[in-house]
PDB file of C-alpha atoms in Angstrom:
ATOM      1  CA  UNK A 132     -12.202  -5.387 -15.747  1.00  0.00           C
ATOM      2  CA  UNK A 133     -10.489  -5.507 -12.392  1.00  0.00           C
ATOM      3  CA  UNK A 134     -10.330  -8.618 -10.234  1.00  0.00           C
ATOM      4  CA  UNK A 135      -8.885  -9.395  -6.850  1.00  0.00           C
ATOM      5  CA  UNK A 136      -7.130 -12.740  -6.443  1.00  0.00           C
ATOM      6  CA  UNK A 137      -7.011 -13.877  -2.833  1.00  0.00           C
ATOM      7  CA  UNK A 138      -4.970 -16.945  -1.935  1.00  0.00           C
ATOM      8  CA  UNK A 139      -6.442 -18.586   1.143  1.00  0.00           C
ATOM      9  CA  UNK A 140      -6.580 -21.923   2.926  1.00  0.00           C
ATOM     10  CA  UNK A 141      -9.172 -24.507   1.964  1.00  0.00           C
ATOM     11  CA  UNK A 142      -9.340 -26.087   5.408  1.00  0.00           C
ATOM     12  CA  UNK A 143      -9.894 -24.586   8.845  1.00  0.00           C
ATOM     13  CA  UNK A 144      -6.597 -25.898  10.196  1.00  0.00           C
ATOM     14  CA  UNK A 145      -4.038 -23.103  10.458  1.00  0.00           C
ATOM     15  CA  UNK A 146      -0.549 -23.622   9.106  1.00  0.00           C
ATOM     16  CA  UNK A 147       1.781 -24.575  11.934  1.00  0.00           C
ATOM     17  CA  UNK A 148       3.949 -21.609  12.905  1.00  0.00           C
ATOM     18  CA  UNK A 149       6.999 -23.857  12.845  1.00  0.00           C
ATOM     19  CA  UNK A 150       6.327 -25.099   9.289  1.00  0.00           C
ATOM     20  CA  UNK A 151       9.488 -25.139   7.183  1.00  0.00           C
ATOM     21  CA  UNK A 152       9.979 -22.298   4.716  1.00  0.00           C
ATOM     22  CA  UNK A 153       9.907 -23.639   1.153  1.00  0.00           C
ATOM     23  CA  UNK A 154      12.306 -21.473  -0.838  1.00  0.00           C
ATOM     24  CA  UNK A 155      11.398 -23.135  -4.158  1.00  0.00           C
ATOM     25  CA  UNK A 156       7.708 -22.296  -3.720  1.00  0.00           C
ATOM     26  CA  UNK A 157       8.569 -18.748  -2.657  1.00  0.00           C
ATOM     27  CA  UNK A 158      10.737 -18.293  -5.748  1.00  0.00           C
ATOM     28  CA  UNK A 159       7.924 -19.654  -7.950  1.00  0.00           C
ATOM     29  CA  UNK A 160       5.498 -17.171  -6.386  1.00  0.00           C
ATOM     30  CA  UNK A 161       7.864 -14.246  -7.011  1.00  0.00           C
ATOM     31  CA  UNK A 162       8.269 -15.376 -10.639  1.00  0.00           C
ATOM     32  CA  UNK A 163       4.458 -15.449 -10.881  1.00  0.00           C
ATOM     33  CA  UNK A 164       4.388 -11.817  -9.657  1.00  0.00           C
ATOM     34  CA  UNK A 165       7.041 -10.886 -12.234  1.00  0.00           C
ATOM     35  CA  UNK A 166       5.131 -12.628 -15.037  1.00  0.00           C
ATOM     36  CA  UNK A 167       1.916 -10.731 -14.251  1.00  0.00           C
ATOM     37  CA  UNK A 168       3.837  -7.457 -13.955  1.00  0.00           C
ATOM     38  CA  UNK A 169       5.568  -7.968 -17.320  1.00  0.00           C
ATOM     39  CA  UNK A 170       2.205  -8.876 -18.911  1.00  0.00           C
ATOM     40  CA  UNK A 171       0.836  -5.535 -17.710  1.00  0.00           C
ATOM     41  CA  UNK A 172      -2.093  -7.030 -15.794  1.00  0.00           C
ATOM     42  CA  UNK A 173      -0.842  -6.586 -12.209  1.00  0.00           C
ATOM     43  CA  UNK A 174      -2.141  -3.401 -10.590  1.00  0.00           C
ATOM     44  CA  UNK A 175      -1.244  -4.237  -6.977  1.00  0.00           C
ATOM     45  CA  UNK A 176       0.109  -7.126  -4.977  1.00  0.00           C
ATOM     46  CA  UNK A 177       0.677  -6.995  -1.257  1.00  0.00           C
ATOM     47  CA  UNK A 178       1.330  -9.430   1.504  1.00  0.00           C
ATOM     48  CA  UNK A 179      -0.400  -9.074   4.832  1.00  0.00           C
ATOM     49  CA  UNK A 180       1.853  -9.034   7.853  1.00  0.00           C
ATOM     50  CA  UNK A 181       1.294 -11.815  10.359  1.00  0.00           C
ATOM     51  CA  UNK A 182       1.677  -9.209  13.125  1.00  0.00           C
ATOM     52  CA  UNK A 183      -1.570  -8.634  15.011  1.00  0.00           C
ATOM     53  CA  UNK A 184      -3.796  -5.971  13.537  1.00  0.00           C
ATOM     54  CA  UNK A 185      -7.214  -4.891  14.725  1.00  0.00           C
ATOM     55  CA  UNK A 186     -10.887  -5.413  14.000  1.00  0.00           C
ATOM     56  CA  UNK A 187     -13.069  -2.321  14.242  1.00  0.00           C
ATOM     57  CA  UNK A 188     -16.586  -3.548  14.967  1.00  0.00           C
ATOM     58  CA  UNK A 189     -19.672  -1.451  14.120  1.00  0.00           C
ATOM     59  CA  UNK A 190     -22.793  -2.241  16.113  1.00  0.00           C
ATOM     60  CA  UNK A 191     -25.800  -0.193  17.151  1.00  0.00           C
ATOM     61  CA  UNK A 192     -24.208   3.059  15.990  1.00  0.00           C
ATOM     62  CA  UNK A 193     -21.079   2.504  18.087  1.00  0.00           C
ATOM     63  CA  UNK A 194     -17.623   1.180  17.367  1.00  0.00           C
ATOM     64  CA  UNK A 195     -15.369  -1.076  19.360  1.00  0.00           C
ATOM     65  CA  UNK A 196     -11.873  -2.295  18.656  1.00  0.00           C
ATOM     66  CA  UNK A 197     -10.672  -5.847  19.085  1.00  0.00           C
ATOM     67  CA  UNK A 198      -7.234  -7.287  18.551  1.00  0.00           C
ATOM     68  CA  UNK A 199      -6.855  -9.531  15.548  1.00  0.00           C
ATOM     69  CA  UNK A 200      -6.460 -11.397  13.366  1.00  0.00           C
ATOM     70  CA  UNK A 201      -5.194 -14.202  15.516  1.00  0.00           C
ATOM     71  CA  UNK A 202      -2.918 -17.057  14.532  1.00  0.00           C
ATOM     72  CA  UNK A 203      -5.821 -19.459  14.921  1.00  0.00           C
ATOM     73  CA  UNK A 204      -8.064 -17.519  12.538  1.00  0.00           C
ATOM     74  CA  UNK A 205      -9.665 -20.142  10.327  1.00  0.00           C
ATOM     75  CA  UNK A 206      -9.466 -18.341   7.007  1.00  0.00           C
ATOM     76  CA  UNK A 207      -6.461 -16.076   7.401  1.00  0.00           C
ATOM     77  CA  UNK A 208      -5.271 -14.675   4.089  1.00  0.00           C
ATOM     78  CA  UNK A 209      -1.651 -13.824   3.472  1.00  0.00           C
ATOM     79  CA  UNK A 210      -2.082 -11.233   0.752  1.00  0.00           C
ATOM     80  CA  UNK A 211      -3.832 -10.318  -2.462  1.00  0.00           C
ATOM     81  CA  UNK A 212      -3.382  -9.420  -6.114  1.00  0.00           C
ATOM     82  CA  UNK A 213      -5.381  -6.838  -8.075  1.00  0.00           C
ATOM     83  CA  UNK A 214      -5.422  -7.473 -11.820  1.00  0.00           C
ATOM     84  CA  UNK A 215      -6.734  -5.485 -14.779  1.00  0.00           C
ATOM     85  CA  UNK A 216      -7.783  -8.024 -17.413  1.00  0.00           C
ATOM     86  CA  UNK A 217     -10.309  -8.327 -20.223  1.00  0.00           C
ATOM     87  CA  UNK A 218     -12.586 -10.901 -18.586  1.00  0.00           C
ATOM     88  CA  UNK A 219     -13.327 -13.151 -15.639  1.00  0.00           C
ATOM     89  CA  UNK A 220     -11.972 -16.027 -17.696  1.00  0.00           C
ATOM     90  CA  UNK A 221      -8.615 -14.266 -18.073  1.00  0.00           C
ATOM     91  CA  UNK A 222      -8.497 -13.605 -14.309  1.00  0.00           C
ATOM     92  CA  UNK A 223      -9.173 -17.298 -13.714  1.00  0.00           C
ATOM     93  CA  UNK A 224      -6.381 -18.256 -16.112  1.00  0.00           C
ATOM     94  CA  UNK A 225      -3.943 -16.098 -14.121  1.00  0.00           C
ATOM     95  CA  UNK A 226      -5.230 -17.627 -10.876  1.00  0.00           C
ATOM     96  CA  UNK A 227      -4.614 -21.117 -12.279  1.00  0.00           C
ATOM     97  CA  UNK A 228      -0.943 -20.222 -12.820  1.00  0.00           C
ATOM     98  CA  UNK A 229      -0.428 -19.357  -9.141  1.00  0.00           C
ATOM     99  CA  UNK A 230       2.203 -21.630  -7.573  1.00  0.00           C
ATOM    100  CA  UNK A 231       0.522 -22.425  -4.269  1.00  0.00           C
ATOM    101  CA  UNK A 232       2.129 -24.570  -1.686  1.00  0.00           C
ATOM    102  CA  UNK A 233       3.146 -22.395   1.226  1.00  0.00           C
ATOM    103  CA  UNK A 234       0.766 -24.432   3.381  1.00  0.00           C
ATOM    104  CA  UNK A 235      -1.948 -21.837   3.713  1.00  0.00           C
ATOM    105  CA  UNK A 236      -2.875 -20.928   0.168  1.00  0.00           C
ATOM    106  CA  UNK A 237      -4.488 -23.857  -1.569  1.00  0.00           C
ATOM    107  CA  UNK A 238      -7.556 -21.961  -2.844  1.00  0.00           C
ATOM    108  CA  UNK A 239      -7.379 -18.849  -5.027  1.00  0.00           C
ATOM    109  CA  UNK A 240     -10.526 -16.776  -4.721  1.00  0.00           C
ATOM    110  CA  UNK A 241     -11.286 -14.642  -7.802  1.00  0.00           C
ATOM    111  CA  UNK A 242     -13.507 -11.637  -7.088  1.00  0.00           C
ATOM    112  CA  UNK A 243     -14.547  -8.841  -9.462  1.00  0.00           C
ATOM    113  CA  UNK A 244     -14.070  -5.287  -8.229  1.00  0.00           C
ATOM    114  CA  UNK A 245     -16.738  -2.679  -8.802  1.00  0.00           C
ATOM    115  CA  UNK A 246     -16.516   0.184 -11.241  1.00  0.00           C
ATOM    116  CA  UNK A 247     -18.969   2.912 -12.126  1.00  0.00           C
ATOM    117  CA  UNK A 248     -20.861   0.554 -14.458  1.00  0.00           C
ATOM    118  CA  UNK A 249     -21.852  -1.536 -11.430  1.00  0.00           C
ATOM    119  CA  UNK A 250     -23.382   1.405  -9.545  1.00  0.00           C
ATOM    120  CA  UNK A 251     -26.655   3.134 -10.467  1.00  0.00           C
ATOM    121  CA  UNK A 252     -25.971   6.479 -12.244  1.00  0.00           C
ATOM    122  CA  UNK A 253     -27.686   8.486  -9.493  1.00  0.00           C
ATOM    123  CA  UNK A 254     -25.291   7.010  -6.930  1.00  0.00           C
ATOM    124  CA  UNK A 255     -22.289   7.729  -9.163  1.00  0.00           C
ATOM    125  CA  UNK A 256     -23.478  11.358  -9.352  1.00  0.00           C
ATOM    126  CA  UNK A 257     -23.808  11.438  -5.551  1.00  0.00           C
ATOM    127  CA  UNK A 258     -20.299  10.004  -5.143  1.00  0.00           C
ATOM    128  CA  UNK A 259     -18.912  12.663  -7.483  1.00  0.00           C
ATOM    129  CA  UNK A 260     -20.742  15.375  -5.523  1.00  0.00           C
ATOM    130  CA  UNK A 261     -19.726  14.369  -1.984  1.00  0.00           C
ATOM    131  CA  UNK A 262     -16.262  12.947  -2.748  1.00  0.00           C
ATOM    132  CA  UNK A 263     -15.039  14.909  -5.776  1.00  0.00           C
ATOM    133  CA  UNK A 264     -11.314  14.284  -5.274  1.00  0.00           C
ATOM    134  CA  UNK A 265     -11.625  10.580  -4.525  1.00  0.00           C
ATOM    135  CA  UNK A 266     -14.226  10.011  -7.245  1.00  0.00           C
ATOM    136  CA  UNK A 267     -11.689  11.071  -9.912  1.00  0.00           C
ATOM    137  CA  UNK A 268      -9.654   7.990  -8.939  1.00  0.00           C
ATOM    138  CA  UNK A 269     -12.673   5.661  -9.054  1.00  0.00           C
ATOM    139  CA  UNK A 270     -12.578   3.149 -11.908  1.00  0.00           C
ATOM    140  CA  UNK A 271     -14.813   4.345 -14.730  1.00  0.00           C
ATOM    141  CA  UNK A 272     -16.610   1.970 -17.069  1.00  0.00           C
ATOM    142  CA  UNK A 273     -15.506   2.110 -20.717  1.00  0.00           C
TER     143      UNK A 273
END
């Protein structure tokens, strides 16, 4: 089973931009990454740049683009982990090991990712028909 771990703030107050960098916490987080990698459960782990990105908004059949996210975004996330583990409980155990403390990551959201077992067979067949190359990379149920 694949899960996404998303460290995020628990309060709407953003971390002050002038907050001191905590090297000890950073080192603990990198050791956490290494531990998951060595255990063979870490599929991906990326940080999200604080540089402004964009929001593409879909409404009434049209799209518009807005700048964002902004520094004052209430639930800005700094990155994510994708794990391949045996169960939700195992994903939670990895999440509990996370060394939070960078000021904006005091909740670890644990979300299951979909695989073909979560999608009705007729939709899996449609995916394979209209996206044959991509569908070969889609996670298949055991």
